[in-house]
Amino acid sequence: MTVDVGNTDDSRLARVAALLRDRDTLRSRLDAVVKRKGLVRARMAAWIDGEHVVIGDACGEVVAGCLAKMLTGMLVEEAVAAGRIDWTDTLPHVLAHHGEQTTARLSGITVGQLLDHTHGLDVSRLAGVPLDDAGYVDVFALCENVSRRPLHAAGGMYSYGHVGAWLAAAVLEQVRGMPYTTMLAERGFAGEAASVQRSAICPATGGDLSLGMERWLAFAREAIHRHREAPSSPIGLPGWHPSERAVCRGWKCYGDGWMGHNANLTTSSAILRIHPEMNAIVLVATDDANGAAVAASAVFGEILPEFYTMRPPRLMKAADVDVASVARHVGRYVQAQGEVEVTLDEQGVLYLRPTFAGDATVFPPRRLRPAEQGLFLSESGGNAQFLFVQFVPDGASNDSAFLWNGKQVWRRVSTHDAM
């Protein structure tokens, strides 16, 4: 499914351009939010059509985190442009060297679906990418941890995770004959780490990878050029999300032509945005968990749609809720890492209770309150992954087939289905 994420109108383009060139306003806004929120080592950069402003510690490193997925996407795009692979190549074909038995659970999945998170694979029981002794992605170990049943058919819908980037790195290693980290180093995006340390770089989560502000700006400028030279259709998310609209080659789309990704770690955070049409870049980083979003909202909130268009759907009145329709959502929804149980009480109220394998935390059932656009908001005190959910039907049936939390999907099963 493709989606129109919208183009920025001329008046907004003018306002964006004016703000990105206004060094004094940018600095005063950043200083104000740092003081108000107590942010640690906040820095930001704005770049538009060759002009750029860097405020804060310009030499400071920005930890990659999930921005690494865009670096992986860059390497895949370059391999496609060089004719080494094609977006429609299937994984068993590209990874044939590893044998049919190893790659059987990857059947029907294309290279493009890896970056778009539409592959349907469930490896949620894996905490990190497995590597062999030579530092390559261990395809056998990775495939062994793929659940026998996918979350959905390849290309069917979007579900965010790390396995797409892991397998994309494996594909690159197969066609290039070198470890993923060597390819990054070859392009100048492996940081200052010595080669012996580069095994700590993850194609999805970054691992120990960090790059300076100027290096991230250089990467973003290259990305703008690639998206202009070879535009593609964004893949829409299954349902409502407060900020994200679609995904395109590993980049998330936020509306009005803005694309990018976030990195949120326990001790640092970063936001990178590009606008290919306008030739513009925004980069914000702090040494706080989620601090980059706070700073970006204060400094750039009037031009970034994830902030100025965020309008949560309103709760519905009890009299407007169709109990018969709500009953279609009752059931167990699973991933390999655990399950979500949705129940209905005698008053026609839905409750959600997640259970995660190996997690001793017990989450009590929390009421799901119906809202507009088919959204259900969870009562406070529940699991943070399920602040809101939507139920996605399958085909012509009105019965729910998936549970969506704005990031991932859980597949609905009967009590007798096995993973």
Short mmCIF file of C-alpha atoms in Angstrom, two decimals:
data_model
loop_
_atom_site.label_atom_id
_atom_site.label_comp_id
_atom_site.label_asym_id
_atom_site.label_seq_id
_atom_site.Cartn_x
_atom_site.Cartn_y
_atom_site.Cartn_z
CA MET A 1 0.00 0.00 0.00
CA THR A 2 1.38 3.39 -1.00
CA VAL A 3 0.33 6.67 0.56
CA ASP A 4 0.49 10.33 -0.34
CA VAL A 5 2.36 11.99 2.52
CA GLY A 6 1.64 15.45 1.15
CA ASN A 7 3.67 18.25 -0.37
CA THR A 8 4.52 21.44 1.45
CA ASP A 9 2.65 24.50 0.13
CA ASP A 10 4.59 27.58 -1.00
CA SER A 11 3.71 29.68 2.05
CA ARG A 12 4.93 27.02 4.45
CA LEU A 13 8.08 26.53 2.38
CA ALA A 14 8.80 30.22 2.78
CA ARG A 15 8.31 30.06 6.55
CA VAL A 16 10.56 26.99 6.80
CA ALA A 17 13.29 28.66 4.77
CA ALA A 18 13.13 31.84 6.85
CA LEU A 19 13.41 29.97 10.15
CA LEU A 20 16.27 27.71 9.05
CA ARG A 21 18.30 30.79 8.07
CA ASP A 22 17.51 32.73 11.27
CA ARG A 23 20.53 31.90 13.47
CA ASP A 24 19.53 34.27 16.30
CA THR A 25 16.02 32.82 16.66
CA LEU A 26 17.29 29.26 16.53
CA ARG A 27 19.93 29.95 19.17
CA SER A 28 17.56 31.76 21.51
CA ARG A 29 14.95 28.99 21.25
CA LEU A 30 17.53 26.28 21.91
CA ASP A 31 19.00 28.17 24.87
CA ALA A 32 15.51 28.69 26.31
CA VAL A 33 14.46 25.04 26.12
CA VAL A 34 17.81 23.85 27.51
CA LYS A 35 17.36 26.12 30.51
CA ARG A 36 13.67 25.28 30.97
CA LYS A 37 14.06 21.50 30.66
CA GLY A 38 17.59 21.09 31.98
CA LEU A 39 18.80 19.34 28.82
CA VAL A 40 22.39 18.07 28.71
CA ARG A 41 24.74 19.11 25.91
CA ALA A 42 22.05 20.02 23.40
CA ARG A 43 23.20 20.88 19.90
CA MET A 44 21.45 21.37 16.61
CA ALA A 45 22.06 22.10 12.97
CA ALA A 46 19.90 23.61 10.25
CA TRP A 47 20.85 23.43 6.58
CA ILE A 48 19.00 24.76 3.57
CA ASP A 49 20.14 24.97 -0.04
CA GLY A 50 23.84 25.15 0.83
CA GLU A 51 23.55 27.45 3.86
CA HIS A 52 23.90 25.93 7.30
CA VAL A 53 23.84 26.88 10.96
CA VAL A 54 25.35 24.74 13.71
CA ILE A 55 24.56 25.70 17.31
CA GLY A 56 26.05 24.07 20.38
CA ASP A 57 28.96 21.64 20.42
CA ALA A 58 29.62 21.39 16.67
CA CYS A 59 32.39 18.85 17.28
CA GLY A 60 30.27 16.67 19.54
CA GLU A 61 29.45 13.13 18.47
CA VAL A 62 25.86 12.09 17.79
CA VAL A 63 25.13 8.46 18.70
CA ALA A 64 23.56 6.69 15.73
CA GLY A 65 20.94 4.55 17.45
CA CYS A 66 18.16 3.80 14.96
CA LEU A 67 19.55 6.42 12.55
CA ALA A 68 21.76 3.48 11.52
CA LYS A 69 18.79 2.05 9.59
CA MET A 70 19.15 4.98 7.17
CA LEU A 71 22.86 4.27 6.76
CA THR A 72 21.96 0.68 5.90
CA GLY A 73 19.37 1.97 3.45
CA MET A 74 22.06 4.14 1.83
CA LEU A 75 24.29 1.10 1.23
CA VAL A 76 21.38 -0.87 -0.25
CA GLU A 77 20.42 2.01 -2.56
CA GLU A 78 24.00 2.24 -3.78
CA ALA A 79 24.13 -1.52 -4.40
CA VAL A 80 20.91 -1.28 -6.42
CA ALA A 81 22.27 1.68 -8.42
CA ALA A 82 25.44 -0.32 -9.14
CA GLY A 83 23.39 -3.26 -10.44
CA ARG A 84 24.54 -5.67 -7.75
CA ILE A 85 20.96 -6.32 -6.55
CA ASP A 86 17.44 -5.22 -7.40
CA TRP A 87 14.63 -4.07 -5.13
CA THR A 88 12.50 -7.01 -6.29
CA ASP A 89 15.16 -9.70 -5.75
CA THR A 90 13.92 -12.33 -3.28
CA LEU A 91 16.03 -13.21 -0.26
CA PRO A 92 16.32 -16.98 -0.95
CA HIS A 93 17.68 -16.03 -4.40
CA VAL A 94 20.23 -13.51 -3.10
CA LEU A 95 21.22 -15.66 -0.12
CA ALA A 96 21.18 -18.96 -2.06
CA HIS A 97 24.74 -19.65 -0.90
CA HIS A 98 23.37 -20.37 2.58
CA GLY A 99 21.09 -23.15 1.32
CA GLU A 100 17.33 -23.59 0.91
CA GLN A 101 16.89 -25.11 4.36
CA THR A 102 18.44 -22.06 6.01
CA THR A 103 16.49 -19.47 4.01
CA ALA A 104 13.14 -21.30 3.81
CA ARG A 105 11.46 -18.91 6.26
CA LEU A 106 12.46 -15.95 4.06
CA SER A 107 10.46 -17.19 1.08
CA GLY A 108 8.76 -14.51 -1.03
CA ILE A 109 10.42 -11.57 0.75
CA THR A 110 12.12 -8.96 -1.44
CA VAL A 111 15.05 -6.66 -0.77
CA GLY A 112 12.76 -3.63 -0.88
CA GLN A 113 10.46 -5.07 1.77
CA LEU A 114 13.36 -5.25 4.21
CA LEU A 115 13.80 -1.48 4.26
CA ASP A 116 10.06 -0.79 4.22
CA HIS A 117 9.39 -3.08 7.23
CA THR A 118 6.77 -4.96 5.20
CA HIS A 119 8.55 -8.34 5.23
CA GLY A 120 6.30 -9.81 7.94
CA LEU A 121 9.11 -11.63 9.75
CA ASP A 122 8.94 -12.10 13.50
CA VAL A 123 12.30 -12.42 15.26
CA SER A 124 11.21 -10.60 18.41
CA ARG A 125 12.91 -13.23 20.57
CA LEU A 126 16.32 -11.98 19.31
CA ALA A 127 17.83 -9.06 21.24
CA GLY A 128 20.64 -8.35 18.77
CA VAL A 129 22.03 -9.28 15.38
CA PRO A 130 24.00 -12.58 15.46
CA LEU A 131 27.49 -12.40 13.94
CA ASP A 132 29.87 -15.18 12.94
CA ASP A 133 33.56 -15.33 13.86
CA ALA A 134 34.52 -13.28 10.80
CA GLY A 135 32.15 -10.44 11.75
CA TYR A 136 29.50 -11.19 9.11
CA VAL A 137 25.79 -11.44 9.88
CA ASP A 138 25.17 -15.08 10.82
CA VAL A 139 22.33 -15.86 8.40
CA PHE A 140 21.84 -19.38 9.74
CA ALA A 141 21.45 -18.21 13.35
CA LEU A 142 19.17 -15.38 12.24
CA CYS A 143 16.90 -17.66 10.22
CA GLU A 144 16.79 -20.19 13.05
CA ASN A 145 15.21 -17.50 15.21
CA VAL A 146 12.56 -16.52 12.65
CA SER A 147 9.16 -17.76 13.80
CA ARG A 148 7.63 -20.51 11.66
CA ARG A 149 4.58 -18.35 11.06
CA PRO A 150 5.13 -14.77 9.88
CA LEU A 151 3.22 -11.86 11.35
CA HIS A 152 1.64 -11.34 7.93
CA ALA A 153 2.25 -12.14 4.26
CA ALA A 154 5.29 -10.46 2.71
CA GLY A 155 4.33 -7.00 1.47
CA GLY A 156 0.98 -7.15 3.27
CA MET A 157 1.47 -4.43 5.85
CA TYR A 158 4.00 -2.48 7.91
CA SER A 159 5.50 -3.61 11.22
CA TYR A 160 8.59 -1.86 12.53
CA GLY A 161 11.60 -3.79 13.83
CA HIS A 162 15.31 -4.47 13.45
CA VAL A 163 15.36 -7.68 11.40
CA GLY A 164 14.88 -5.88 8.08
CA ALA A 165 18.13 -3.95 8.53
CA TRP A 166 19.93 -7.08 9.78
CA LEU A 167 18.94 -9.04 6.68
CA ALA A 168 19.69 -6.07 4.43
CA ALA A 169 23.21 -6.08 5.86
CA ALA A 170 23.46 -9.84 5.16
CA VAL A 171 22.36 -9.23 1.55
CA LEU A 172 24.99 -6.51 1.17
CA GLU A 173 27.68 -8.76 2.62
CA GLN A 174 26.72 -11.48 0.15
CA VAL A 175 26.91 -9.27 -2.93
CA ARG A 176 29.91 -7.20 -1.81
CA GLY A 177 31.98 -9.94 -0.16
CA MET A 178 32.92 -7.85 2.87
CA PRO A 179 31.47 -7.21 6.35
CA TYR A 180 28.82 -4.53 6.75
CA THR A 181 31.09 -2.40 8.92
CA THR A 182 33.83 -2.44 6.28
CA MET A 183 31.31 -1.04 3.78
CA LEU A 184 30.40 1.73 6.21
CA ALA A 185 34.07 2.52 6.76
CA GLU A 186 34.61 2.55 3.00
CA ARG A 187 31.97 5.28 2.74
CA GLY A 188 33.35 7.20 5.72
CA PHE A 189 30.42 6.48 8.07
CA ALA A 190 32.01 4.07 10.56
CA GLY A 191 33.20 6.74 12.97
CA GLU A 192 36.62 6.74 14.55
CA ALA A 193 36.50 3.16 15.82
CA ALA A 194 39.42 0.90 14.98
CA SER A 195 38.58 -2.08 12.76
CA VAL A 196 38.69 -4.47 15.72
CA GLN A 197 35.91 -2.44 17.38
CA ARG A 198 33.66 -2.14 14.37
CA SER A 199 31.91 -5.43 15.13
CA ALA A 200 30.08 -3.38 17.77
CA ILE A 201 28.25 -1.49 14.99
CA CYS A 202 24.70 -2.73 14.39
CA PRO A 203 22.93 -2.17 11.01
CA ALA A 204 19.65 -1.47 12.83
CA THR A 205 20.39 0.06 16.23
CA GLY A 206 23.84 1.50 15.61
CA GLY A 207 25.50 -0.26 18.54
CA ASP A 208 28.55 1.81 19.48
CA LEU A 209 28.46 3.89 16.29
CA SER A 210 28.55 7.67 16.60
CA LEU A 211 29.34 10.38 14.07
CA GLY A 212 30.05 14.09 14.30
CA MET A 213 27.42 16.69 13.43
CA GLU A 214 29.12 17.57 10.15
CA ARG A 215 29.28 13.91 9.12
CA TRP A 216 25.55 13.47 9.70
CA LEU A 217 24.90 16.60 7.64
CA ALA A 218 27.04 15.18 4.82
CA PHE A 219 25.02 11.94 4.96
CA ALA A 220 21.75 13.88 4.89
CA ARG A 221 22.87 15.93 1.87
CA GLU A 222 23.69 12.73 0.00
CA ALA A 223 20.29 11.32 0.96
CA ILE A 224 18.51 14.39 -0.42
CA HIS A 225 20.32 13.90 -3.72
CA ARG A 226 19.36 10.21 -3.90
CA HIS A 227 15.70 10.87 -3.13
CA ARG A 228 15.61 13.58 -5.79
CA GLU A 229 17.33 11.45 -8.40
CA ALA A 230 15.30 8.29 -7.76
CA PRO A 231 12.05 9.09 -5.92
CA SER A 232 9.88 6.21 -4.75
CA SER A 233 6.37 5.78 -3.34
CA PRO A 234 6.13 5.79 0.47
CA ILE A 235 4.52 2.76 2.13
CA GLY A 236 1.67 3.72 4.46
CA LEU A 237 1.39 2.62 8.08
CA PRO A 238 -1.61 0.45 9.05
CA GLY A 239 -3.44 3.04 11.14
CA TRP A 240 -3.31 6.21 13.18
CA HIS A 241 0.01 7.40 14.54
CA PRO A 242 0.66 10.70 16.33
CA SER A 243 3.72 11.59 14.24
CA GLU A 244 4.66 9.08 11.52
CA ARG A 245 2.74 8.62 8.28
CA ALA A 246 4.71 6.25 6.07
CA VAL A 247 8.13 4.73 5.35
CA CYS A 248 10.35 4.96 2.29
CA ARG A 249 13.59 2.97 1.85
CA GLY A 250 14.21 2.90 5.58
CA TRP A 251 13.27 6.55 6.10
CA LYS A 252 10.12 7.45 7.99
CA CYS A 253 7.79 10.04 6.46
CA TYR A 254 6.21 12.68 8.67
CA GLY A 255 4.05 14.59 6.19
CA ASP A 256 4.54 17.81 4.19
CA GLY A 257 7.58 16.28 2.48
CA TRP A 258 9.66 15.74 5.64
CA MET A 259 11.52 12.44 6.08
CA GLY A 260 13.93 11.11 8.71
CA HIS A 261 14.36 8.97 11.79
CA ASN A 262 14.80 9.20 15.55
CA ALA A 263 17.39 7.72 17.89
CA ASN A 264 16.26 7.28 21.50
CA LEU A 265 18.71 5.68 23.91
CA THR A 266 18.93 5.72 27.69
CA THR A 267 21.62 8.42 27.75
CA SER A 268 21.22 10.24 24.43
CA SER A 269 18.77 11.04 21.67
CA ALA A 270 18.79 12.49 18.18
CA ILE A 271 16.38 13.59 15.45
CA LEU A 272 17.37 13.86 11.80
CA ARG A 273 14.98 15.29 9.21
CA ILE A 274 15.40 16.06 5.51
CA HIS A 275 13.09 17.78 3.02
CA PRO A 276 14.27 16.73 -0.48
CA GLU A 277 11.99 19.15 -2.35
CA MET A 278 13.22 22.13 -0.34
CA ASN A 279 16.82 20.91 -0.04
CA ALA A 280 16.68 21.28 3.76
CA ILE A 281 18.02 19.41 6.81
CA VAL A 282 17.29 19.58 10.54
CA LEU A 283 19.46 17.75 13.09
CA VAL A 284 18.96 17.89 16.87
CA ALA A 285 20.84 15.89 19.52
CA THR A 286 21.11 15.86 23.31
CA ASP A 287 22.71 13.71 25.98
CA ASP A 288 19.29 12.95 27.47
CA ALA A 289 16.79 10.20 26.79
CA ASN A 290 14.08 11.77 24.54
CA GLY A 291 15.68 15.20 24.95
CA ALA A 292 16.03 15.66 21.19
CA ALA A 293 12.26 15.52 20.68
CA VAL A 294 11.75 18.11 23.42
CA ALA A 295 14.35 20.42 21.88
CA ALA A 296 13.11 19.89 18.31
CA SER A 297 9.56 20.68 19.36
CA ALA A 298 10.64 23.95 20.99
CA VAL A 299 12.94 25.05 18.17
CA PHE A 300 11.30 23.66 15.03
CA GLY A 301 7.76 22.83 16.19
CA GLU A 302 6.13 25.34 13.85
CA ILE A 303 7.66 23.75 10.72
CA LEU A 304 7.85 20.01 11.50
CA PRO A 305 4.44 18.36 10.95
CA GLU A 306 4.95 15.70 13.63
CA PHE A 307 4.59 18.54 16.14
CA TYR A 308 2.17 21.04 14.61
CA THR A 309 -0.32 18.44 13.30
CA MET A 310 -0.41 16.20 16.37
CA ARG A 311 -4.09 16.02 17.30
CA PRO A 312 -5.05 12.84 19.19
CA PRO A 313 -8.55 11.60 18.26
CA ARG A 314 -11.23 12.45 20.82
CA LEU A 315 -12.78 9.82 23.07
CA MET A 316 -16.20 8.57 22.05
CA LYS A 317 -19.29 8.71 24.24
CA ALA A 318 -20.51 5.37 25.59
CA ALA A 319 -23.81 5.73 23.75
CA ASP A 320 -21.95 5.95 20.42
CA VAL A 321 -19.99 2.70 20.88
CA ASP A 322 -21.28 -0.34 18.97
CA VAL A 323 -20.76 -3.26 21.39
CA ALA A 324 -21.25 -5.85 18.64
CA SER A 325 -18.48 -4.23 16.60
CA VAL A 326 -16.18 -4.02 19.61
CA ALA A 327 -16.67 -7.74 20.28
CA ARG A 328 -14.90 -8.52 16.99
CA HIS A 329 -11.62 -7.48 18.60
CA VAL A 330 -11.64 -10.07 21.41
CA GLY A 331 -8.85 -12.65 21.20
CA ARG A 332 -5.14 -13.42 21.58
CA TYR A 333 -2.62 -11.48 19.50
CA VAL A 334 0.91 -12.86 19.36
CA GLN A 335 4.52 -12.26 18.49
CA ALA A 336 7.36 -14.64 19.33
CA GLN A 337 8.26 -12.41 22.29
CA GLY A 338 4.85 -12.76 23.92
CA GLU A 339 1.16 -12.13 23.51
CA VAL A 340 -1.61 -9.62 24.09
CA GLU A 341 -4.98 -10.77 25.39
CA VAL A 342 -8.05 -8.65 24.61
CA THR A 343 -11.22 -9.41 26.57
CA LEU A 344 -14.73 -7.98 26.82
CA ASP A 345 -16.66 -7.62 30.09
CA GLU A 346 -20.41 -7.80 30.63
CA GLN A 347 -20.77 -4.04 30.19
CA GLY A 348 -19.19 -4.21 26.72
CA VAL A 349 -15.84 -2.75 27.82
CA LEU A 350 -12.61 -3.98 26.23
CA TYR A 351 -9.55 -4.80 28.35
CA LEU A 352 -5.96 -5.42 27.23
CA ARG A 353 -3.30 -7.44 29.05
CA PRO A 354 0.20 -8.04 27.57
CA THR A 355 2.49 -10.90 28.59
CA PHE A 356 6.12 -11.07 27.49
CA ALA A 357 8.28 -14.19 27.49
CA GLY A 358 10.99 -14.07 30.14
CA ASP A 359 9.59 -10.88 31.69
CA ALA A 360 8.66 -11.21 35.33
CA THR A 361 6.65 -7.97 35.21
CA VAL A 362 2.92 -8.60 35.59
CA PHE A 363 0.73 -6.11 33.75
CA PRO A 364 -2.88 -6.11 34.96
CA PRO A 365 -5.66 -5.77 32.38
CA ARG A 366 -6.21 -2.15 31.38
CA ARG A 367 -9.39 -0.71 29.98
CA LEU A 368 -9.37 0.32 26.32
CA ARG A 369 -11.39 3.48 25.78
CA PRO A 370 -12.84 3.89 22.25
CA ALA A 371 -11.85 7.04 20.39
CA GLU A 372 -12.33 8.47 16.91
CA GLN A 373 -10.71 6.88 13.83
CA GLY A 374 -11.03 3.38 15.30
CA LEU A 375 -8.48 4.14 18.00
CA PHE A 376 -8.51 2.74 21.54
CA LEU A 377 -6.66 4.58 24.32
CA SER A 378 -5.34 2.56 27.25
CA GLU A 379 -5.91 3.53 30.86
CA SER A 380 -2.85 4.90 32.64
CA GLY A 381 -0.63 2.44 34.44
CA GLY A 382 -0.45 -0.12 31.65
CA ASN A 383 2.49 -1.18 29.50
CA ALA A 384 4.10 1.77 27.70
CA GLN A 385 4.02 -0.10 24.38
CA PHE A 386 0.22 0.00 24.38
CA LEU A 387 -0.72 3.60 25.14
CA PHE A 388 -3.05 3.29 22.16
CA VAL A 389 -4.02 0.44 19.86
CA GLN A 390 -6.02 -0.17 16.71
CA PHE A 391 -7.43 -3.37 15.32
CA VAL A 392 -6.77 -4.20 11.67
CA PRO A 393 -9.15 -6.46 9.72
CA ASP A 394 -7.99 -9.04 7.19
CA GLY A 395 -9.56 -8.97 3.75
CA ALA A 396 -13.33 -8.67 3.45
CA SER A 397 -14.00 -9.85 7.00
CA ASN A 398 -14.79 -7.28 9.68
CA ASP A 399 -13.15 -9.46 12.31
CA SER A 400 -9.82 -8.20 13.57
CA ALA A 401 -6.74 -10.01 12.29
CA PHE A 402 -4.04 -7.78 13.81
CA LEU A 403 -3.45 -5.47 16.75
CA TRP A 404 -1.45 -2.34 15.94
CA ASN A 405 0.24 -0.09 18.51
CA GLY A 406 1.56 2.57 16.14
CA LYS A 407 4.83 0.71 15.63
CA GLN A 408 4.34 -3.05 15.35
CA VAL A 409 1.57 -5.53 14.68
CA TRP A 410 0.54 -8.61 16.66
CA ARG A 411 -1.15 -11.45 14.76
CA ARG A 412 -4.47 -12.77 16.06
CA VAL A 413 -4.50 -16.52 16.77
CA SER A 414 -6.68 -19.15 18.38
CA THR A 415 -5.60 -20.84 21.62
CA HIS A 416 -4.42 -23.84 19.63
CA ASP A 417 -2.08 -22.00 17.23
CA ALA A 418 1.67 -22.41 17.80
CA MET A 419 4.54 -20.10 16.95
#
